[in-house]
């Protein structure tokens, strides 16, 4: 069984076997480790020697400095500008992407952190993660970092009742809860923004409005019958609140851009009025402007007293948004860090096994 990085290399090799002169890569590093990214970039550089062109699509702006010759910025389905690498500084690219100067890429607000909202003790799923304990307070964003395969997402899936736990206990507001399914999780006040919105977060064949109300049908139904007027009213309210760009609530969600699809997923869980929100890679595959909108929404949630657990592979995001950070490695929690007193280097040290698996 090949790792994700090796699978990417196989895809490139397959394209080369067809004597391709142009290879299109769409967000190829989204799920790769740093080592696999280095290998992929070295491979892309070698393609030049074979006179093969690469069209590389990414929201990770820092990657372009390593492999690009020219950069084209698109916004709302149109080309904004094409720049040589020498002129394509990150602040300029951000300005072109959002249509305005972005003063603060990671907006933070002063907020009050309250009592423990969720506490997990000794969470274990045999062969996946072992004896993981953590807590998150109301008004707090807990970042979860680690390399691909560290068990981050698997813990969140088990916490939400998607996968079975073999051991451990979960407490919400000091009361032990027993979550065996996503229905149990929703009933106990958990919301889960999954890392793969198309596969797990949305029903692509349904409309924007139907997706927004899908996990909270009691809001728009009576005696088991959905009231279309109620569904339309609620979905229109959240389309406006989230600034979702769609012709109407009746538009199929599969026809929206990635950023607007993510907003639909977020709207669905906002409607649930959850106590604890699990955000797994909430800004993956969306542009810088949409990312800031997500961060501002997270600020609104913690201001209102909710707790947020955010899994992210992007270290600047983890450091820019979180209050505390736990670091996972090989299914274990190796560190619990204060955002104010840590660095990318320290996070990577523990993510690679420092303190236990490294000398």
PDB file of N, CA and C in Angstrom, residues 25 45 82 111 130 199 229 257 275 285:
ATOM      1  N   UNK A  25      -1.240  20.090 -12.200  1.00  0.00           N
ATOM      2  CA  UNK A  25      -1.275  19.635 -10.814  1.00  0.00           C
ATOM      3  C   UNK A  25      -2.179  20.560 -10.017  1.00  0.00           C
ATOM      4  N   UNK A  45      11.071  20.059 -10.930  1.00  0.00           N
ATOM      5  CA  UNK A  45      12.252  20.708 -11.521  1.00  0.00           C
ATOM      6  C   UNK A  45      12.887  19.826 -12.591  1.00  0.00           C
ATOM      7  N   UNK A  82      -0.945  38.387 -14.623  1.00  0.00           N
ATOM      8  CA  UNK A  82       0.159  37.423 -14.694  1.00  0.00           C
ATOM      9  C   UNK A  82       1.460  38.162 -14.415  1.00  0.00           C
ATOM     10  N   UNK A 111     -10.390  38.000  23.654  1.00  0.00           N
ATOM     11  CA  UNK A 111     -11.554  37.224  24.041  1.00  0.00           C
ATOM     12  C   UNK A 111     -11.316  36.550  25.386  1.00  0.00           C
ATOM     13  N   UNK A 130      -3.586   6.198  20.714  1.00  0.00           N
ATOM     14  CA  UNK A 130      -3.523   5.545  22.026  1.00  0.00           C
ATOM     15  C   UNK A 130      -3.450   6.551  23.161  1.00  0.00           C
ATOM     16  N   UNK A 199     -16.772  14.865   0.043  1.00  0.00           N
ATOM     17  CA  UNK A 199     -17.079  13.468   0.354  1.00  0.00           C
ATOM     18  C   UNK A 199     -17.910  13.322   1.612  1.00  0.00           C
ATOM     19  N   UNK A 229     -41.133  26.791   2.839  1.00  0.00           N
ATOM     20  CA  UNK A 229     -41.012  28.221   3.126  1.00  0.00           C
ATOM     21  C   UNK A 229     -40.043  28.451   4.282  1.00  0.00           C
ATOM     22  N   UNK A 257     -18.053  27.388  -6.037  1.00  0.00           N
ATOM     23  CA  UNK A 257     -16.597  27.306  -5.879  1.00  0.00           C
ATOM     24  C   UNK A 257     -16.273  26.613  -4.570  1.00  0.00           C
ATOM     25  N   UNK A 275     -22.095  23.549  20.830  1.00  0.00           N
ATOM     26  CA  UNK A 275     -21.264  24.042  21.924  1.00  0.00           C
ATOM     27  C   UNK A 275     -19.786  23.919  21.575  1.00  0.00           C
ATOM     28  N   UNK A 285      -7.833  24.425   0.405  1.00  0.00           N
ATOM     29  CA  UNK A 285      -8.338  24.604  -0.954  1.00  0.00           C
ATOM     30  C   UNK A 285      -9.193  25.834  -1.166  1.00  0.00           C
TER      31      UNK A 285
END
